[in-house]
Short mmCIF file of C-alpha atoms in Angstrom, two decimals:
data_model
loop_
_atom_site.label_atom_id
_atom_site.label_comp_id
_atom_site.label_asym_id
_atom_site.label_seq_id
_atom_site.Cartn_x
_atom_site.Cartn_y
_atom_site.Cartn_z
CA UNK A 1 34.81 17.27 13.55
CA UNK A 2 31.80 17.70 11.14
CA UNK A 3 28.66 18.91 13.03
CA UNK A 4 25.29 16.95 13.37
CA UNK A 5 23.64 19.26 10.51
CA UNK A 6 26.58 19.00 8.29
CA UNK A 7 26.89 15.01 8.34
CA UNK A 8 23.02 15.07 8.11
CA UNK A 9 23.59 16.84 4.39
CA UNK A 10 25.87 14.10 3.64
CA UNK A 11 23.70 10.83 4.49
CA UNK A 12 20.89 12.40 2.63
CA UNK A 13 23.64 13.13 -0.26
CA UNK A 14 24.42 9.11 0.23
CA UNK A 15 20.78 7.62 -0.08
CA UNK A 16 19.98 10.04 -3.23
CA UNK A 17 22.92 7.98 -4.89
CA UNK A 18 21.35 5.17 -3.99
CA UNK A 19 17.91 5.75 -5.78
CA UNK A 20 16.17 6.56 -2.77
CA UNK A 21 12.46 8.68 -3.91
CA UNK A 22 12.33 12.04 -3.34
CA UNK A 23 9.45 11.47 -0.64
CA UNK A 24 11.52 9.61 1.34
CA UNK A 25 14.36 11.26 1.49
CA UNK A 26 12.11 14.27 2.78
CA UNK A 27 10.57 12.35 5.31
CA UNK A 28 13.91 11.01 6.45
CA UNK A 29 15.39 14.60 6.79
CA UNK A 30 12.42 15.69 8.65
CA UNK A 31 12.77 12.96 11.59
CA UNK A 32 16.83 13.60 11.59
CA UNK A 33 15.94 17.35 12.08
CA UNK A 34 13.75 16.57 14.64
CA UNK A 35 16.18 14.38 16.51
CA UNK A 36 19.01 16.88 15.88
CA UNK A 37 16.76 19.85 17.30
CA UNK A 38 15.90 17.38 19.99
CA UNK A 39 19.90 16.84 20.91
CA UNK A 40 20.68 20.95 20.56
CA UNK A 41 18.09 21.73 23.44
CA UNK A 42 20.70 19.58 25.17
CA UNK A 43 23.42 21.50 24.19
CA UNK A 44 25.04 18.24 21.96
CA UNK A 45 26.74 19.19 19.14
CA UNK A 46 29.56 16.29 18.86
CA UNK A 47 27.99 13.39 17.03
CA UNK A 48 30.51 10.79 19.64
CA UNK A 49 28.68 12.24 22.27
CA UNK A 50 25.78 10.40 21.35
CA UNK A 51 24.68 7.48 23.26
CA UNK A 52 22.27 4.61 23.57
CA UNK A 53 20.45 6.78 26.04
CA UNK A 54 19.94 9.45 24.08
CA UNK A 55 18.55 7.59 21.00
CA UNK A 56 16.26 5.91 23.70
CA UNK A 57 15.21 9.06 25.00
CA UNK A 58 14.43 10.97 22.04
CA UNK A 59 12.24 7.47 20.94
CA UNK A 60 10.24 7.44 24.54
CA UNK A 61 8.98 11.13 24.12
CA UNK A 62 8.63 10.70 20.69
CA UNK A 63 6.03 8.01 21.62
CA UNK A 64 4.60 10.33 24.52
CA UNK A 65 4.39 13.17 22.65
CA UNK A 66 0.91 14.77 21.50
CA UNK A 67 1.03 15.61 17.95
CA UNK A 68 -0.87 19.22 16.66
CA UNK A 69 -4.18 17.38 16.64
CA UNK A 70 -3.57 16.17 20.62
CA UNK A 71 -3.43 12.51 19.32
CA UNK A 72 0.16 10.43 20.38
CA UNK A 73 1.78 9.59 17.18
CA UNK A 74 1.10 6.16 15.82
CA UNK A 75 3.69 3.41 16.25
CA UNK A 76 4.27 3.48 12.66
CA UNK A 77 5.75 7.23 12.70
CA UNK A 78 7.90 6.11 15.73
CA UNK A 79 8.99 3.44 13.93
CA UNK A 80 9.88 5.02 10.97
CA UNK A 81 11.80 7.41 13.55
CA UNK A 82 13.84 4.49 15.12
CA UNK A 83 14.40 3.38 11.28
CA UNK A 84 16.00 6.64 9.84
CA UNK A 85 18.23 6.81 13.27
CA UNK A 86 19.10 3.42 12.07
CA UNK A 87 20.42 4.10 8.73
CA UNK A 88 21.47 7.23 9.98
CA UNK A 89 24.06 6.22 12.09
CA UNK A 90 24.99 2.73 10.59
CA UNK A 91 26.00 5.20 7.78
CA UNK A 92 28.23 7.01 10.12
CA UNK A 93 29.44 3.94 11.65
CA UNK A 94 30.81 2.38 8.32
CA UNK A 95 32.21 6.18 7.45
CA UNK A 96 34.33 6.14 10.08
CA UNK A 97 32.59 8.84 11.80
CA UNK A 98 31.81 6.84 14.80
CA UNK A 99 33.53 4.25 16.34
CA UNK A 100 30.35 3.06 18.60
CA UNK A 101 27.26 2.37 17.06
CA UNK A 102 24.97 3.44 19.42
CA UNK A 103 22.08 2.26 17.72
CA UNK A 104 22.87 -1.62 17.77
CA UNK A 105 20.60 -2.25 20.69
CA UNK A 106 17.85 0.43 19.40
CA UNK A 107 14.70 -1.80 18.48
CA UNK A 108 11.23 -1.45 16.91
CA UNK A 109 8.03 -1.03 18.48
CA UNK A 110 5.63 -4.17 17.71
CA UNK A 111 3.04 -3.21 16.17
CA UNK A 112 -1.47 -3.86 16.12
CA UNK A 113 -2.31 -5.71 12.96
CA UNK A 114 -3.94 -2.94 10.74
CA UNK A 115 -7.77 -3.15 10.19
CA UNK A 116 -8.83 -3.26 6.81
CA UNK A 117 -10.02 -0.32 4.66
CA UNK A 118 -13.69 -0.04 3.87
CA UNK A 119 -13.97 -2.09 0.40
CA UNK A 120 -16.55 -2.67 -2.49
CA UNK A 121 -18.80 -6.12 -2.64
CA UNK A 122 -18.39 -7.86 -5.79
CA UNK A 123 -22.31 -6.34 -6.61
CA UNK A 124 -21.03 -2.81 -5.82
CA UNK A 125 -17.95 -3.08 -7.65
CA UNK A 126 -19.70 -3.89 -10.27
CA UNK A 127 -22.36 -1.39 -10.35
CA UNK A 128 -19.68 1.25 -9.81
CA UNK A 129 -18.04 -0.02 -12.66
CA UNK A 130 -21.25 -0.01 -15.09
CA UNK A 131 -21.93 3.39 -13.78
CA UNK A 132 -19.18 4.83 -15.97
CA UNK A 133 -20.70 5.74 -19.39
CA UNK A 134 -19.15 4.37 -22.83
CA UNK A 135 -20.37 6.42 -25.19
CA UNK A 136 -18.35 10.07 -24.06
CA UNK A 137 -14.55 10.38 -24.09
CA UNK A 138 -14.19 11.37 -20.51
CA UNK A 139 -16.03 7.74 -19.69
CA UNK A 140 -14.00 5.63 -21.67
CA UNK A 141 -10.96 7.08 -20.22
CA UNK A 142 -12.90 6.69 -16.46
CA UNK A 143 -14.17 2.99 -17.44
CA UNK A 144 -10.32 2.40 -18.61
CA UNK A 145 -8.86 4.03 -15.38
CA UNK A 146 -10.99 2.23 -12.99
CA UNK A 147 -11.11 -1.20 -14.56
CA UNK A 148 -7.00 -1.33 -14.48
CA UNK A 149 -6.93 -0.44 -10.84
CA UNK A 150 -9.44 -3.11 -9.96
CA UNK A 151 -7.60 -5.67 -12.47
CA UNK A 152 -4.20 -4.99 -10.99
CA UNK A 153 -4.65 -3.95 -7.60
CA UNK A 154 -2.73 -0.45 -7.94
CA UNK A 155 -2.44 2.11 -5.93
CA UNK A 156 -3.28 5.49 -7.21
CA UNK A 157 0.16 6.91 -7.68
CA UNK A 158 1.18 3.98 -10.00
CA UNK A 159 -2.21 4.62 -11.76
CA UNK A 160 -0.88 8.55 -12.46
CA UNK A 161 2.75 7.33 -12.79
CA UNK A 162 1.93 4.49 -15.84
CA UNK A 163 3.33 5.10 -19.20
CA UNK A 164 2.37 4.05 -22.40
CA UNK A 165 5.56 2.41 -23.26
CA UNK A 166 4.67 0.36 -19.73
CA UNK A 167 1.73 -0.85 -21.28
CA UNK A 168 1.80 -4.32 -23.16
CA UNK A 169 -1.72 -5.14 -23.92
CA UNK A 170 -1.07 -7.94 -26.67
CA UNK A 171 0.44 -10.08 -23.60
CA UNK A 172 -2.04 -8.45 -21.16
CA UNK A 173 1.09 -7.27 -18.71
CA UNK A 174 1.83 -3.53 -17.53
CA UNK A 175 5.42 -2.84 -15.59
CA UNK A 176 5.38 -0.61 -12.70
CA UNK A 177 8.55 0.90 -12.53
CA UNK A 178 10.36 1.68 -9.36
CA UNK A 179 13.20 3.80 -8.48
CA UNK A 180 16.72 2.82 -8.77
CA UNK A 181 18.21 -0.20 -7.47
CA UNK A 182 14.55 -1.25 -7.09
CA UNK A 183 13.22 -4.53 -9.05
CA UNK A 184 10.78 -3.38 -11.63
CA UNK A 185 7.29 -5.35 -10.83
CA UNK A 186 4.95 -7.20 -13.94
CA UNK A 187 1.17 -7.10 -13.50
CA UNK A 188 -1.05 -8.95 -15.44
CA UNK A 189 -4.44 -7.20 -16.44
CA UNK A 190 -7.90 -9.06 -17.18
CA UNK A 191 -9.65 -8.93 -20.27
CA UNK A 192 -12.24 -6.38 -19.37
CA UNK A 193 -9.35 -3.97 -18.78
CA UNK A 194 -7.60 -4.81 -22.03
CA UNK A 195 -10.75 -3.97 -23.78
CA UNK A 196 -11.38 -0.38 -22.14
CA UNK A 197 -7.94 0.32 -22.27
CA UNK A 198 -7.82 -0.25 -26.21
CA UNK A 199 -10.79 1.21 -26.54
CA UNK A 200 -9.89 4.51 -24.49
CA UNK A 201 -6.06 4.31 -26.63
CA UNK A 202 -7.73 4.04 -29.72
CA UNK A 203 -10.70 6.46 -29.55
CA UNK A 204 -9.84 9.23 -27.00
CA UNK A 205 -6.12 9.31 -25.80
CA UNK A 206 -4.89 8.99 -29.86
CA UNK A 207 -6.51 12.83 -30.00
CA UNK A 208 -5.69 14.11 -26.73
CA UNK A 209 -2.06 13.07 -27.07
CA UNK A 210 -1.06 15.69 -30.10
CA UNK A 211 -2.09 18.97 -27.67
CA UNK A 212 0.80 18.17 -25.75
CA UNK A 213 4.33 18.08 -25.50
CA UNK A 214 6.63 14.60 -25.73
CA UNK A 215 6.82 14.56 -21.05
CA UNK A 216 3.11 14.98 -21.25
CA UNK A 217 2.65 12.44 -23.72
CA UNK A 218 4.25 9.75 -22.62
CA UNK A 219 1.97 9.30 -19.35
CA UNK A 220 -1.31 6.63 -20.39
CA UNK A 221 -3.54 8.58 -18.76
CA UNK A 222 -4.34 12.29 -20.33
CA UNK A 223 -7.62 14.49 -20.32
CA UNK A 224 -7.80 17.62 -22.23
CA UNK A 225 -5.71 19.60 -20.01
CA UNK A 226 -2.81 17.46 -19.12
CA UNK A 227 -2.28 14.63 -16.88
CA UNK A 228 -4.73 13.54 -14.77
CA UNK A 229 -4.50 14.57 -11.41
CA UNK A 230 -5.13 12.87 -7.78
CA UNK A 231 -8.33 15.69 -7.44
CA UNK A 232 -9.54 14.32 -10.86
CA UNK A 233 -9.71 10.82 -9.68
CA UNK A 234 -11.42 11.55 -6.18
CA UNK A 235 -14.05 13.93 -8.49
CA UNK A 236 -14.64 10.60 -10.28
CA UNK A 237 -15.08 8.61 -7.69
CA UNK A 238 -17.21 10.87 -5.92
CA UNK A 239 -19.57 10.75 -9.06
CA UNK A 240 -19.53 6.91 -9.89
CA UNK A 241 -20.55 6.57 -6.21
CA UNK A 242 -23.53 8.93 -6.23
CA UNK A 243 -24.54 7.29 -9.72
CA UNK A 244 -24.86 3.92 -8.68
CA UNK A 245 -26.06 4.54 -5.40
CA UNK A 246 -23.81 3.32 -2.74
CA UNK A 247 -23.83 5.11 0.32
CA UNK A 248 -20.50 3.81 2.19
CA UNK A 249 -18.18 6.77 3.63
CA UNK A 250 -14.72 6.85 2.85
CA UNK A 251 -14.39 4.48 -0.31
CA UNK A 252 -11.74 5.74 -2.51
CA UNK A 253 -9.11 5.06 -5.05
CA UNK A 254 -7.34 2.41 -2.14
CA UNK A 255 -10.57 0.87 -1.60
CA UNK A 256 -10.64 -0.88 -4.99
CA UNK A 257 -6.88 -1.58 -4.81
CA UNK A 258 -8.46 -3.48 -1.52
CA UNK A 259 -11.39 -4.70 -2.92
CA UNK A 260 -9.16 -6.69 -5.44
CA UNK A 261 -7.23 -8.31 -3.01
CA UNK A 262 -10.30 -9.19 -1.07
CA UNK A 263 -11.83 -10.70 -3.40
CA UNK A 264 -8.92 -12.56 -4.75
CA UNK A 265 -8.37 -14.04 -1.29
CA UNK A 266 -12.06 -14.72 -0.90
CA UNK A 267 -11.58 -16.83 -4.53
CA UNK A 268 -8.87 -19.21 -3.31
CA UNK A 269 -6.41 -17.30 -4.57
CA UNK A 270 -2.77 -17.64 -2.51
CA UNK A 271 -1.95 -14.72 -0.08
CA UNK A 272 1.73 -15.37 -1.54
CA UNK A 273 0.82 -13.99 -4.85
CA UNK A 274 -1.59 -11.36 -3.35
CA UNK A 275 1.06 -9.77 -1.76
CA UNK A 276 3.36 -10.20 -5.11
CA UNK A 277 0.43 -8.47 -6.66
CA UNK A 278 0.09 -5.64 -3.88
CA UNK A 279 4.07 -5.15 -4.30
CA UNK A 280 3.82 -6.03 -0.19
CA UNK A 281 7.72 -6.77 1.28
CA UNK A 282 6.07 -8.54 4.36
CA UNK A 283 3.41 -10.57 4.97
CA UNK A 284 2.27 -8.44 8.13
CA UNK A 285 1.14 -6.04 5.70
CA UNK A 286 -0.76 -8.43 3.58
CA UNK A 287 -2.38 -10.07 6.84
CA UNK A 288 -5.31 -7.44 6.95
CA UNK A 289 -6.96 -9.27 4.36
CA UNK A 290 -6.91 -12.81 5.82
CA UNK A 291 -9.43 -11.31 9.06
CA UNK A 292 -11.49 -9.83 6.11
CA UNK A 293 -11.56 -13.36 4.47
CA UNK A 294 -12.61 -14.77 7.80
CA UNK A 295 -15.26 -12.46 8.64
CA UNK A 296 -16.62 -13.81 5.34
CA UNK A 297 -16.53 -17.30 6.23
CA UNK A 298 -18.22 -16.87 9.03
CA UNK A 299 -20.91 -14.66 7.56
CA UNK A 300 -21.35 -18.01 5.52
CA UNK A 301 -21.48 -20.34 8.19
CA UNK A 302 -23.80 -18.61 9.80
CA UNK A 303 -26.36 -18.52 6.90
CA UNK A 304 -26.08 -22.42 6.43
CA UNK A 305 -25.47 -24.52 9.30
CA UNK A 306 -28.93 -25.32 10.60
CA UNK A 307 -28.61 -24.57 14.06
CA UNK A 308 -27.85 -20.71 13.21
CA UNK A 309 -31.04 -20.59 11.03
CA UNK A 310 -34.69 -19.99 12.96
CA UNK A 311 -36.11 -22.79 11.21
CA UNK A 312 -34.35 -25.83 10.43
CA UNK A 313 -34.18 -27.44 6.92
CA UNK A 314 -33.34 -31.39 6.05
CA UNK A 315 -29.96 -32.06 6.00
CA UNK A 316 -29.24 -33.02 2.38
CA UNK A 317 -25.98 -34.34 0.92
CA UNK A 318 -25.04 -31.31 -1.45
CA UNK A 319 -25.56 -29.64 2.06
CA UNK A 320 -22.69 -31.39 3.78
CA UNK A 321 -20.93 -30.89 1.01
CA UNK A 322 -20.67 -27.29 1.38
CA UNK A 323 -20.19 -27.58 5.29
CA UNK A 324 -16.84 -29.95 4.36
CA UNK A 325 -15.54 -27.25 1.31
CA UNK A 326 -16.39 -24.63 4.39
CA UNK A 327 -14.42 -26.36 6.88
CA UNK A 328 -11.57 -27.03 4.89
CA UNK A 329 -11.37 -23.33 3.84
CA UNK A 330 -11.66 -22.31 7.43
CA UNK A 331 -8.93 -24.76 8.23
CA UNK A 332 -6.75 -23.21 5.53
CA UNK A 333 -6.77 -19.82 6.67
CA UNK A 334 -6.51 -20.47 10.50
CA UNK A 335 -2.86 -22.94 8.92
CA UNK A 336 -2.25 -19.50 6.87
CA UNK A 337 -2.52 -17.36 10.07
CA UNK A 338 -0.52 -19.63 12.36
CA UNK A 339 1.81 -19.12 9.40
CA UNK A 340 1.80 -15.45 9.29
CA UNK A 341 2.27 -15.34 12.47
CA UNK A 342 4.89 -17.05 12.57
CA UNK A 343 6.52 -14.89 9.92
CA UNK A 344 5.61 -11.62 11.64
CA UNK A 345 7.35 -12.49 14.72
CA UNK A 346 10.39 -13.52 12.83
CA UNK A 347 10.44 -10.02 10.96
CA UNK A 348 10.18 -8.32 14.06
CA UNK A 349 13.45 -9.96 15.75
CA UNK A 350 15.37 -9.62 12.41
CA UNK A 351 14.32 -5.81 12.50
CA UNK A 352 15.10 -5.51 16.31
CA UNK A 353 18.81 -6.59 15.88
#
């Protein structure tokens, strides 16, 4: 009989055929390893000694457990726990390993809808964004950067990951590849970020390009030393923010990946295709921004219905007007909650069985 460690090497073997990242077949060996550690303190070393109540076990004091900073780890680390046991021993099941599948009845924890990040206005975006100087090289190539994140909604690791040869700017469309057996995804881009981008191809990266080799040169994004680097961005940022003179803690590279789909949202635009755009696979993730589209409404509600106001202006027609476009928004997101809802609850049963 192969030991625990032994058929561990062989499921991560498995998913690396499969196309699985790098990252997550690290993270999925380090929660095995824990749960194998957890099972050798118990002095279990044959894999058809595991049971249901072991699996539950190691889940329950995963959940009670203080990590190194003395807070309990979230519900998302124990699920992704409970979903590495999964594959872990569905893959022994089918391999004839087991014979049991212990971890049929093994279920997720539901989770708290996430609060949104922090995000930009649609003023400080765009003073952020005007910040960024044209007339140097390293500010076309910022103004370029920063102008595709907030046209596509990307998240900073696609931004350092994008290719040239991904780039399509005569049908304003970039592809964000994804690892094997993964669905490539097509973004479009605006026309503001078609024109930094030519401008930063044609006046800054058309020189930078010929210091380096054909691996360096195929990434969009260079500066004079390479690729450019998560520590370059957050320098950027840092600088842009200070410039313009917005004060908010914690914006980053995620907030204007946010910001986008805020705004979006906030423009009638369909959570469906937001969370095409975002690359979400569930809605439950894409539901943070709905609360942030409410809060809105009712930030606008409150400036214009008369009785909210200290003094009380004539109620003209062009006024009701907006009260009735108001309404039926507010109507439309509470049908798009009930929805989500809905949806989330659904995901959660298929995910329990």
């Amino acid at each position: 009989m192969k030991s625990l460690r032994m058929l561990l090497l062989l499921y991560l073997e498995h998913i690396a055929g499969l196309g699985y990242a790098k990252s997550t077949a690290e993270l999925t060996k380090m929660h095995l390893e824990k749960f194998i550690s957890c099972l050798e303190r118990e002095n279990i070393t044959d894999v058809r000694e595991i049971t249901e109540n072991e699996l539950k076990g190691f889940v329950k004091e995963l959940k009670n457990t203080d990590t190194r900073y003395k807070r309990k780890f979230s519900l998302s680390t124990v699920n992704r726990s409970v979903c590495c046991l999964k594959g872990f021993f569905n893959y022994l099941y089918l391999s004839e390993n087991i014979f049991i599948n212990p971890v049929e009845e093994l279920s997720l924890y539901e989770k708290e809808i996430q609060k949104a990040k922090r995000i930009f206005t649609l003023s400080e975006i765009k003073s952020f964004l005007d910040s960024i100087a044209e007339n140097t090289k390293a500010g076309l190539r910022d103004r370029a950067i920063f102008e595709l994140t907030y046209s596509s909604a990307l998240r900073l690791s696609e931004v350092l990951n994008l290719k040239l040869e991904d780039i399509n700017l005569k049908e304003r469309v970039i592809i964000l590849r994804q690892a094997k057996g993964k669905k490539d995804r097509y973004i479009a881009i605006n026309e503001m970020a078609k024109k930094y981008l030519n401008l930063y191809i044609e006046k800054v990266r058309s020189r930078d390009e010929k210091k380096f080799n054909n691996d360096v040169r195929s990434f969009l994004f260079l500066t004079t030393r390479g690729r450019i680097t998560k520590s370059y961005i957050s320098k950027k940022i840092k600088l842009y923010l200070k410039k313009c003179g917005i004060e908010k803690k914690d914006l980053s590279m995620h907030s204007i990946r946010h910001s986008t789909a805020t705004h979006l949202l906030e423009a009638g635009a369909s959570i469906r295709y937001v969370q095409e755009l975002l690359g979400h696979e569930s809605l439950d993730t894409t539901k943070i921004y709905t609360h942030v589209m409410m809060e809105s409404l009712k930030r606008v509600y409150k400036i214009h219905h008369p009785r909210e106001n200290a003094s009380y202006e004539e109620i003209t027609e062009e006024y009701l007007n907006d009260v009735r476009k108001l309404k039926e928004k507010i109507e439309e997101r509470k049908a798009i909650n009930e929805l989500i809802d809905k949806r989330i609850q659904d995901f959660i049963i298929e995910k329990g069985k």
